[in-house]
Coordinates of C-alpha atoms in Angstrom, one line a residue:
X70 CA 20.4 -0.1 5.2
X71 CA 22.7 -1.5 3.2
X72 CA 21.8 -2.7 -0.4
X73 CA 23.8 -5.6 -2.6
X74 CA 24.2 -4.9 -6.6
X75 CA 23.7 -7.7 -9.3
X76 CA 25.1 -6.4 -12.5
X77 CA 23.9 -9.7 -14.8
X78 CA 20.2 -10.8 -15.6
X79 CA 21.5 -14.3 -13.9
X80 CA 21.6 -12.4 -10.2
X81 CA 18.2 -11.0 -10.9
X82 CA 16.6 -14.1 -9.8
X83 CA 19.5 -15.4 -6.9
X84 CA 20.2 -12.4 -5.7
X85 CA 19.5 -8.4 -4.7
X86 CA 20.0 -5.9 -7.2
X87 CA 19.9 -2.4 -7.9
X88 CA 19.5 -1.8 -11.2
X89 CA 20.5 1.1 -14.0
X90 CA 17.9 4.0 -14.7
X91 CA 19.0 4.0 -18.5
X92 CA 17.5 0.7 -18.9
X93 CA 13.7 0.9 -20.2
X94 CA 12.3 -2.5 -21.5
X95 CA 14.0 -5.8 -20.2
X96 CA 15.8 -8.0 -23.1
X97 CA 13.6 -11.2 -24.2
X98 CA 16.7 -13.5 -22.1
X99 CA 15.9 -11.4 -18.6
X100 CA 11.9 -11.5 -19.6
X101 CA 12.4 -15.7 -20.0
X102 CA 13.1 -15.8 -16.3
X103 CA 9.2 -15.0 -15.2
X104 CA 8.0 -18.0 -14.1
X105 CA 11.1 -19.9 -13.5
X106 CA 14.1 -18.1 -11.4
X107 CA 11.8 -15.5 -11.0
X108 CA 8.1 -15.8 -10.2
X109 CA 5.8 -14.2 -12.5
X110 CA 5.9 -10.9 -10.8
X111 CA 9.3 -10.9 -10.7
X112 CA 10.0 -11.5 -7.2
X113 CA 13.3 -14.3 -6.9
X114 CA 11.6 -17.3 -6.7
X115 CA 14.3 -19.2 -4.2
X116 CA 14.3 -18.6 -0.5
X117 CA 17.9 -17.2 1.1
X118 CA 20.5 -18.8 1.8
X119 CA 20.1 -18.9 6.0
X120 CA 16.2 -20.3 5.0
X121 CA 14.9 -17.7 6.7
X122 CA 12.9 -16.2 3.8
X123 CA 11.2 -19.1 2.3
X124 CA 10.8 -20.1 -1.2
X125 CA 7.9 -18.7 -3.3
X126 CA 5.3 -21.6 -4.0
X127 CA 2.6 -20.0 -4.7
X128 CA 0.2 -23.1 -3.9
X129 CA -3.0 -21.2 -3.6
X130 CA -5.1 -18.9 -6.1
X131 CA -8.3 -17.6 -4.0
X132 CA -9.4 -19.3 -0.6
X133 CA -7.1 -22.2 0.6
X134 CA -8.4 -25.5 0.7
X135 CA -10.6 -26.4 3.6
X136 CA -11.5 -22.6 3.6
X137 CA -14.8 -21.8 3.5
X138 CA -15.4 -18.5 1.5
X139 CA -18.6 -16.5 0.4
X140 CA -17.2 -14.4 -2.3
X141 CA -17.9 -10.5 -2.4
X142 CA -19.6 -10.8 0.9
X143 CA -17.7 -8.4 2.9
X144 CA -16.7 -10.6 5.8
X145 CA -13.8 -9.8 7.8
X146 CA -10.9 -12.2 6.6
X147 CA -10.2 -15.6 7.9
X148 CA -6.7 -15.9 10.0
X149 CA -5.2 -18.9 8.3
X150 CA -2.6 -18.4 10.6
X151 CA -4.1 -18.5 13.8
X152 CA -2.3 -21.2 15.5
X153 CA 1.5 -19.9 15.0
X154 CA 3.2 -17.7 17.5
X155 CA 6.1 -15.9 17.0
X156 CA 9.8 -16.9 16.8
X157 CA 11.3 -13.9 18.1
X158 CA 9.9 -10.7 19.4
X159 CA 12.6 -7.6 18.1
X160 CA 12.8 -5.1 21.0
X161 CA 14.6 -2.1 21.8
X162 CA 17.1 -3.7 23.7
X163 CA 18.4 -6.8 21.1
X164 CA 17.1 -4.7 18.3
X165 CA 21.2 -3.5 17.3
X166 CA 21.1 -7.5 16.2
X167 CA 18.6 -7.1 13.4
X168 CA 19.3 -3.3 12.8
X169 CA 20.3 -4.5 8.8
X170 CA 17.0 -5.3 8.5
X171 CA 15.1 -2.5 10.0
X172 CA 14.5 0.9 8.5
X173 CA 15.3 4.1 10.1
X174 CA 11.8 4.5 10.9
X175 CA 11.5 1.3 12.9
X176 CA 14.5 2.3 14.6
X177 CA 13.3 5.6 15.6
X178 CA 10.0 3.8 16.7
X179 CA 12.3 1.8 18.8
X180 CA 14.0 4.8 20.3
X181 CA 10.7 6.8 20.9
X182 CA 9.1 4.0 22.8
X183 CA 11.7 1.7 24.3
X184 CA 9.7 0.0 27.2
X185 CA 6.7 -0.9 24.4
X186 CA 7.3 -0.9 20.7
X187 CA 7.7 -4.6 19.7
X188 CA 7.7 -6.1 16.3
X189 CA 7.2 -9.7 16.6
X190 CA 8.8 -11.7 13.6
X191 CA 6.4 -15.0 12.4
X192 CA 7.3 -17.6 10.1
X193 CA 6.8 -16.2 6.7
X194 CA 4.8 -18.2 4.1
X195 CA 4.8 -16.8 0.4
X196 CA 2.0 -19.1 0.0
X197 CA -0.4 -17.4 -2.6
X198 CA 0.0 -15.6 -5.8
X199 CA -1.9 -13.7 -8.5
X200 CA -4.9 -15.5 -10.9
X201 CA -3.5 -17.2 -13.7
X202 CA -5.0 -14.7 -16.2
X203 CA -2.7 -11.7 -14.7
X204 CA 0.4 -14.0 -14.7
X205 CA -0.4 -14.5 -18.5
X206 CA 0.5 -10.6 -19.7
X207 CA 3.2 -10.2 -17.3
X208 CA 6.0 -11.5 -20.1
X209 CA 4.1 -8.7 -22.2
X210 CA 4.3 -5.9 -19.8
X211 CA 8.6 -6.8 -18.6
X212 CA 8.7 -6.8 -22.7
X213 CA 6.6 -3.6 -23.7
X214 CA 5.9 -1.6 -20.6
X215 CA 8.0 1.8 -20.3
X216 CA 7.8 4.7 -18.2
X217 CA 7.0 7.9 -20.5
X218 CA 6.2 12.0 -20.3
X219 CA 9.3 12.2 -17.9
X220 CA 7.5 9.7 -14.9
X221 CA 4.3 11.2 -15.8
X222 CA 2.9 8.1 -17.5
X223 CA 3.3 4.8 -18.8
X224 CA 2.6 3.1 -22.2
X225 CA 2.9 -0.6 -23.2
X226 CA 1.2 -2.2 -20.0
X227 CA -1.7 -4.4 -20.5
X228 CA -2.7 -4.5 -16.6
X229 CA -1.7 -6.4 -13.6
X230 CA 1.8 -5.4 -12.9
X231 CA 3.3 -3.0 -15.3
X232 CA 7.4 -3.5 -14.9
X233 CA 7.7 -7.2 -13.3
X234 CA 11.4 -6.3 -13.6
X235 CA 11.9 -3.0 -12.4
X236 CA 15.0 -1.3 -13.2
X237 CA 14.3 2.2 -11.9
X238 CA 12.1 3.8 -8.9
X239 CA 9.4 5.3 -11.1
X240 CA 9.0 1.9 -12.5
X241 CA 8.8 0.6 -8.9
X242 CA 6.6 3.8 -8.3
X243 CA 4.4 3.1 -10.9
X244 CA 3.8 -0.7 -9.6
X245 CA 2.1 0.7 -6.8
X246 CA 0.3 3.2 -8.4
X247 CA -1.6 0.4 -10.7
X248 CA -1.6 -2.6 -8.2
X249 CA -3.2 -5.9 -8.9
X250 CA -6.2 -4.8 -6.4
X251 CA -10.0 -4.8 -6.0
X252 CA -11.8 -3.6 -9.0
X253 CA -14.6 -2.3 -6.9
X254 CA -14.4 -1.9 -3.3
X255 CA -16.9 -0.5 -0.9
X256 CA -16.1 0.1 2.9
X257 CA -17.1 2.1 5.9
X258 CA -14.4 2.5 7.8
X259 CA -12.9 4.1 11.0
X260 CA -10.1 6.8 11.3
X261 CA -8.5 7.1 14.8
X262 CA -6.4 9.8 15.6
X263 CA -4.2 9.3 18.5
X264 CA -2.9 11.8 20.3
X265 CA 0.6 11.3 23.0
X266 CA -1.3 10.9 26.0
X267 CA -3.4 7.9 24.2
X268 CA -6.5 10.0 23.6
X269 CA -7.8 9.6 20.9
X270 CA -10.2 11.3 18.6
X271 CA -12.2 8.8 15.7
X272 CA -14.1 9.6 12.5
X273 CA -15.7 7.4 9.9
X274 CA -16.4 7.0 6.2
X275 CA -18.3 5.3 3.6
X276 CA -15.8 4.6 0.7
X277 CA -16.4 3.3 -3.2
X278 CA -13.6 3.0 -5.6
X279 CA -14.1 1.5 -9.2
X280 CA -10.7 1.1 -10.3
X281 CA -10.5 0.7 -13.8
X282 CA -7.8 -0.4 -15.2
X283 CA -8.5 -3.7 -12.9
X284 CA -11.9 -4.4 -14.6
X285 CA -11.3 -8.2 -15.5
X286 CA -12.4 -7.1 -19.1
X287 CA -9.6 -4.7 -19.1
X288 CA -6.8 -6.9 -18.6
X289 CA -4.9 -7.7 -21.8
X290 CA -5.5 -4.3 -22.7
X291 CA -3.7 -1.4 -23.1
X292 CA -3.5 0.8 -20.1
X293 CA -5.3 3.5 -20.5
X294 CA -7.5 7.1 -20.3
X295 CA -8.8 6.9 -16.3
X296 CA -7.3 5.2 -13.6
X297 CA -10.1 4.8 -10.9
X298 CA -13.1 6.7 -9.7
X299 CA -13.4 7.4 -5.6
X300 CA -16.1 8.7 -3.5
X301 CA -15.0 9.4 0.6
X302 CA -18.5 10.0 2.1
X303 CA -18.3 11.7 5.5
X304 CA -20.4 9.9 8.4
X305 CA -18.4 11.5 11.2
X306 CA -17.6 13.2 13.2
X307 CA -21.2 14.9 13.4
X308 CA -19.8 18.3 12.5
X309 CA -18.4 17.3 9.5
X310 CA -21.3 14.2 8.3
X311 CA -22.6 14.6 5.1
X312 CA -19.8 15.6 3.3
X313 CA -18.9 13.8 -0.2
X314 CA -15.7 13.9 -2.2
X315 CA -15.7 12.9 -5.8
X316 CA -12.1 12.2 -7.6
X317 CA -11.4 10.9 -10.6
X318 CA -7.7 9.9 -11.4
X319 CA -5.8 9.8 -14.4
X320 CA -3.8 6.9 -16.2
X321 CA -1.5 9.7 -17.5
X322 CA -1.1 13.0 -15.3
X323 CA 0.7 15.3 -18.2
X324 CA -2.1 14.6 -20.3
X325 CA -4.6 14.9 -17.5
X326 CA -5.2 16.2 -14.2
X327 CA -6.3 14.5 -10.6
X328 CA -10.1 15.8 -10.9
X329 CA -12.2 16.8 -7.6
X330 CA -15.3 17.9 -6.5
X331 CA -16.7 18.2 -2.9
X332 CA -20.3 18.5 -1.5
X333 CA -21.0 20.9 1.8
X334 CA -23.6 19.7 3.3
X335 CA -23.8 23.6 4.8
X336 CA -24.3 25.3 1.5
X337 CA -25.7 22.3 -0.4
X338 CA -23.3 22.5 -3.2
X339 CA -20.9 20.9 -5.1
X340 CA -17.6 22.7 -5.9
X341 CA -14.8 21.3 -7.7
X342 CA -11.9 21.3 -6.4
X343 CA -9.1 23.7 -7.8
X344 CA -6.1 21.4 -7.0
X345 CA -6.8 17.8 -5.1
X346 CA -3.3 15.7 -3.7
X347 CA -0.3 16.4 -3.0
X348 CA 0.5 17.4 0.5
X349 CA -3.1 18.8 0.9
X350 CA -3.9 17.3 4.8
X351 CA -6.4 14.8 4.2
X352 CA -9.4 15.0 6.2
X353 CA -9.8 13.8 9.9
X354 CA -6.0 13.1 10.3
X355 CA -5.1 16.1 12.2
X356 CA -2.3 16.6 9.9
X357 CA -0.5 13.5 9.6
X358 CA -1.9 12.3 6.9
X359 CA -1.5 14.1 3.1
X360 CA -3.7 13.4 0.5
X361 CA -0.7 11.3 -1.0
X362 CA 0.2 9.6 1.4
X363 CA -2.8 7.3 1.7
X364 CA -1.4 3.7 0.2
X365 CA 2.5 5.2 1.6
X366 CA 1.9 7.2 -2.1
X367 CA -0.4 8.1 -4.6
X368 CA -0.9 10.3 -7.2
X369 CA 1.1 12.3 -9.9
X370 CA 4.7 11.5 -9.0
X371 CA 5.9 15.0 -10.8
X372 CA 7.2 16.6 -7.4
X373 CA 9.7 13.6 -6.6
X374 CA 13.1 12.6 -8.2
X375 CA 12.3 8.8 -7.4
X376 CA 15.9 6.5 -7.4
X377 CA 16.1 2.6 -6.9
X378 CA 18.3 1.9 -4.0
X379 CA 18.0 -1.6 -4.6
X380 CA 16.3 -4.6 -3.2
X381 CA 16.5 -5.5 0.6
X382 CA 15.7 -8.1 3.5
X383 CA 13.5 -6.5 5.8
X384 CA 10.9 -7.3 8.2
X385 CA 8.0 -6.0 7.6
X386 CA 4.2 -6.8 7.9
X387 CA 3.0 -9.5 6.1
X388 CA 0.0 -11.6 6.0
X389 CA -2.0 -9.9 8.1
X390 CA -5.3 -11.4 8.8
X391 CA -4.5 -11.5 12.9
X392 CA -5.1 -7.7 12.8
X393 CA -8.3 -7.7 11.2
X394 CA -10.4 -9.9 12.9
X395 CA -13.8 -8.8 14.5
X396 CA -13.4 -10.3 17.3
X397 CA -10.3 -7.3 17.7
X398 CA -11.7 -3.9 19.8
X399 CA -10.0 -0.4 19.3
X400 CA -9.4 -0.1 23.0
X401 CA -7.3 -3.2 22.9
X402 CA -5.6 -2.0 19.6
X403 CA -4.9 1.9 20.0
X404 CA -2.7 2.6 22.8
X405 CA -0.3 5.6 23.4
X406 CA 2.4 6.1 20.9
X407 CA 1.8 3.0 18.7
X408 CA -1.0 0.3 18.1
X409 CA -0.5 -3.3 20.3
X410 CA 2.2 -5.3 19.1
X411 CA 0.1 -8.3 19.8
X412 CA -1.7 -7.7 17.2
X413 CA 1.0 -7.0 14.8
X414 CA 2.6 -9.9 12.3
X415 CA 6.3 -9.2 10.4
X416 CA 7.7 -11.5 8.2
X417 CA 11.5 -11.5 6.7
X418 CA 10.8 -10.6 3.4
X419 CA 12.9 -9.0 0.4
X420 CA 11.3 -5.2 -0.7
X421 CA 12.9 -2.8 -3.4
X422 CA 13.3 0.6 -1.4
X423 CA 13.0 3.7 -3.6
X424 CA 13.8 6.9 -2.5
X425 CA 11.7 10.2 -3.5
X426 CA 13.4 13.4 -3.1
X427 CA 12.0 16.8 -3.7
X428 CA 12.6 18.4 -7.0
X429 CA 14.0 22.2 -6.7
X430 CA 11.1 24.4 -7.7
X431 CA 8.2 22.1 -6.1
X432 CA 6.9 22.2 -2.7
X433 CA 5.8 19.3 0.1
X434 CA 5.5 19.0 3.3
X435 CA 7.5 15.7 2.6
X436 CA 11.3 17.0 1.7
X437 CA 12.1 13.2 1.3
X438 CA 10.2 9.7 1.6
X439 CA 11.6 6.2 1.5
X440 CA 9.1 3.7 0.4
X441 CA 9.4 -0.6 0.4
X442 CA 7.7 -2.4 -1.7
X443 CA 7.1 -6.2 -1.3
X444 CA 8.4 -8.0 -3.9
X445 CA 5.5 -10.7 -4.2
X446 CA 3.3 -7.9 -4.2
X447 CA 4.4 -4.8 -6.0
X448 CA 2.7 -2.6 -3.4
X449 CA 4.5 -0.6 -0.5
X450 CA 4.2 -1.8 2.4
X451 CA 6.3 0.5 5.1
X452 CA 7.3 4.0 4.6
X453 CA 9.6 6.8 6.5
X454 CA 9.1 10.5 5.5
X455 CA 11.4 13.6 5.8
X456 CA 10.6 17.2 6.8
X457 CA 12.1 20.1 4.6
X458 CA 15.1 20.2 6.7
X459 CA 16.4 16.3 5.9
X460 CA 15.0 15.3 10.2
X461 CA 12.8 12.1 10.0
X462 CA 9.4 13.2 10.7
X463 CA 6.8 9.7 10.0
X464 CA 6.8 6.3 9.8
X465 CA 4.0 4.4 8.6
X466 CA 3.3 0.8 7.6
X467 CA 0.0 -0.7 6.3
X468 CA -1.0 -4.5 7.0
X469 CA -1.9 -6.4 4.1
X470 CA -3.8 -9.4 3.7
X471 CA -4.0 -11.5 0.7
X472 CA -8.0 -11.6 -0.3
X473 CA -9.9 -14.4 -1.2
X474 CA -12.1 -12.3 -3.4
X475 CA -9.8 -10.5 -5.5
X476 CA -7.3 -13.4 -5.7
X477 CA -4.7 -10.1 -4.7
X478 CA -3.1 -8.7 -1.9
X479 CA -5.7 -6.0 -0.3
X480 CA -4.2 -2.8 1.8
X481 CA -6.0 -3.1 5.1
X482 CA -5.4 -1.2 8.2
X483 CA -2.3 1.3 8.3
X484 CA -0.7 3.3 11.2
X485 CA 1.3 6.9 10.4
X486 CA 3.2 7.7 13.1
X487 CA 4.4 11.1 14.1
X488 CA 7.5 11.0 15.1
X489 CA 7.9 14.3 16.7
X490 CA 4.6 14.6 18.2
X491 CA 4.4 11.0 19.8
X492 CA 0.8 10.8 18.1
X493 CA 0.0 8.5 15.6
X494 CA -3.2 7.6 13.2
X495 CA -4.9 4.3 13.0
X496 CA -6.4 4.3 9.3
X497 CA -8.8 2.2 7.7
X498 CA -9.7 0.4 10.7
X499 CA -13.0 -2.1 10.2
X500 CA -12.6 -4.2 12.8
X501 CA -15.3 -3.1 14.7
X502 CA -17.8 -2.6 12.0
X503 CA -20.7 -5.4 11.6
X504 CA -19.1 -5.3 7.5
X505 CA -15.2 -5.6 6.4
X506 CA -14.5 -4.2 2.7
X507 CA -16.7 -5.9 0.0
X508 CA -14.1 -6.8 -3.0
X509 CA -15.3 -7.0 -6.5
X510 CA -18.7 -7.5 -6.6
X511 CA -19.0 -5.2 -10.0
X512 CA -21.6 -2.6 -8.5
X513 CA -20.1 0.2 -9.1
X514 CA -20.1 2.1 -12.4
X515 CA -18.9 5.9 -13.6
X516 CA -21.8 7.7 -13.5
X517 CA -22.0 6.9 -9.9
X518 CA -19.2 9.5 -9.3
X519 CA -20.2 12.8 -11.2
X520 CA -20.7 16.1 -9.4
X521 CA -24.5 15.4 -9.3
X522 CA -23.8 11.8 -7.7
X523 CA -22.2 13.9 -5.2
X524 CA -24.8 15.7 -4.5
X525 CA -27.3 13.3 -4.7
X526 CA -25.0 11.0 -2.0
X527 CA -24.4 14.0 0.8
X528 CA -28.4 14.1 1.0

């Protein structure tokens, strides 16, 4: 991919950049731009050139108009979108013509499954956009925010998004470790593992998260102490029901640690965990999964030198409610090698790639991983990783939605493809449950994820 350098604050907001890791805190003249070239997250405001990427306009906070919303109910979202059809379907065969857009993964996706892999390429609408309140400490954050503890932490963020105008991949990192997202969320939800020949193998789990930092008492606040609270509740396969998992993340990971602690249903006990991340294989993937790589990445960023490559036109999923509706079966979804392109929806849109590379003296399964992150969101949204020896090994991509509830964009179902394998894993799938995720409805509180709520929870 090729990646275009602006070298003054005026190309930050009509242009692509890569910016300087020496650079810290933006100047008051580049902060002045939020909300005028630039839109308050700092994505560029104006559309390109060829009008194929629209301009931002933002024109809807919450449900649309005419949308009728019950808020925190846990209905699967509404396709706003319904009625559009693609304008071009990128193949295998025509797929040289938009290769400055693709990413070696989608590439190799291509390669690996010429007569099937699609990506069909909508209109894109950049139609919504944060609450008000989190656009009002985003000046702050571009002012004060600043990576500290060498990429272990951050100080001077007051929520939402912590560097609106990044300047170097932690910074781009650490936007997507502290999203805007749900400050509670509860889910059960489906795991398929697909194997080559298209069987497939599923599992299921009962999720909370309380996430913190995104308490709506929080923001305006300094960013700090613990990061969210999570319990992964096991339901199956039968084998394995009953198991709980309690973590607890930090804010800071050189002042604190990523805590666990894990109920067996077999012994009746709750253990904590001696080390919880990393590329531990997280459960019920058969391996292509890590711990960390749930959300493309999460966790302490210590192993990984991260560098901005720069900002970059890419299709990529966007707006996806098509993918989540109930009316959508797994058998029509999960076929061999990759999920139906039918019900897939990509969008031209800008991202800021940042490229992790293992530090000498750590170990991962991951020797390298690429991650792009929307730039109206601040999340990623596509991924490629490396094995040790530098060979691409997974591409993976997860379909956001932009939800009602949370007035955010909300990570729903995800696909990690093995690339040498020809398996793949459908994650977080919910279409087929009677509930979709229930966003913010404040129910959740710490002492619901101690060692003893673990216990208590795998009974």
């Amino acid at each position: 991919m090729k990646f275009v350098t602006a070298r003054t604050p005026l190309a930050v907001a009509v242009g692509l950049m890569v910016a300087s890791s020496a650079w810290a805190k933006v100047p008051a003249s580049e902060a002045e731009q939020l909300g005028k070239e630039l839109t308050c997250v700092g994505a560029i405001k104006a559309g390109n050139k060829e009008g194929t990427i629209p301009e931002f306009t933002g024109k809807w906070a919450g449900a649309p108009t005419g949308v009728a919303h019950a808020q925190s109910s846990g209905k699967h979202p509404v396709d706003i979108y319904a009625d559009e059809k693609p304008l071009f379907v990128i193949t295998a065969e025509n797929m040289d013509k938009y290769g400055d857009k693709l990413s070696a993964g989608q590439k190799a996706m291509f390669q690996k499954y010429p007569k099937t892999m699609q990506i069909p390429v909508y209109k894109g609408h950049r139609d919504f956009r944060y609450a008000d309140e989190v656009c009002a400490v985003l000046k702050k954050n571009a002012l004060e925010s600043e990576v500290v503890d060498n990429g272990m932490g951050i100080k001077g963020s007051f929520g939402a998004i912590n560097f609106p105008i990044p300047k170097t991949g932690q910074e781009v990192i650490w936007n997507n470790l502290l999203p805007t997202r749900a400050y509670t969320e509860s889910i059960t939800r489906d795991m398929a593992n697909v194997l080559s020949d298209g069987s497939m193998s599923f599992g299921r789990m009962q999720n909370l998260n309380l996430d913190m930092v995104n308490k709506p008492e929080m923001l305006g606040k300094p960013v700090e102490g613990v990061m969210a609270y999570t319990r992964t509740r096991t339901l199956a396969p039968e084998r394995e029901k009953g198991g709980v998992t309690h973590s607890v993340e930090p804010v800071n990971f050189a002042k604190d640690k990523r805590l666990a602690w894990s109920y067996d249903p077999g012994t009746r006990r709750v253990r904590q965990v001696p080390e919880y991340g990393f590329d531990q294989p997280m459960a019920g993937t058969g391996g292509k999964m890590t711990i960390d790589s749930d959300r493309l990445f999460n966790g302490s960023p210590e192993r990984y030198s991260w560098k901005l490559l720069g900002k970059k036109e890419m299709y990529i999923p966007a707006n996806n409610y098509k993918i989540h509706q109930p009316t959508v079966k797994y058998a029509d979804l999960l076929k061999p090698g990759h999920a139906n392109p039918d019900f897939m929806r990509y969008e031209l849109r800008r991202v800021w790639a940042v490229e992790g590379t293992l530090k000498d003296g750590f170990r991962h399964v991951y020797g390298k991983r690429v991650l792009f992150v929307d730039e109206d969101t601040g999340q990623a949204v596509a991924a490629d990783m490396y094995d040790a020896r530098g060979q691409l090994w997974q591409h993976a991509f997860i379909n956001y939605y932009y939800s009602f509830d949370i007035k955010a964009w909300h990570a729903g179902t995800s696909f990690y493809h093995d690339l040498n394998s020809g398996g793949y894993m459908g994650y977080n799938l919910f279409q087929e449950r009677a509930q979709g995720p229930v966003l913010n409805k404040g129910d959740l509180v710490p002492a619901m994820f101690t060692p003893e709520a673990a216990r208590n929870a795998g009974n």
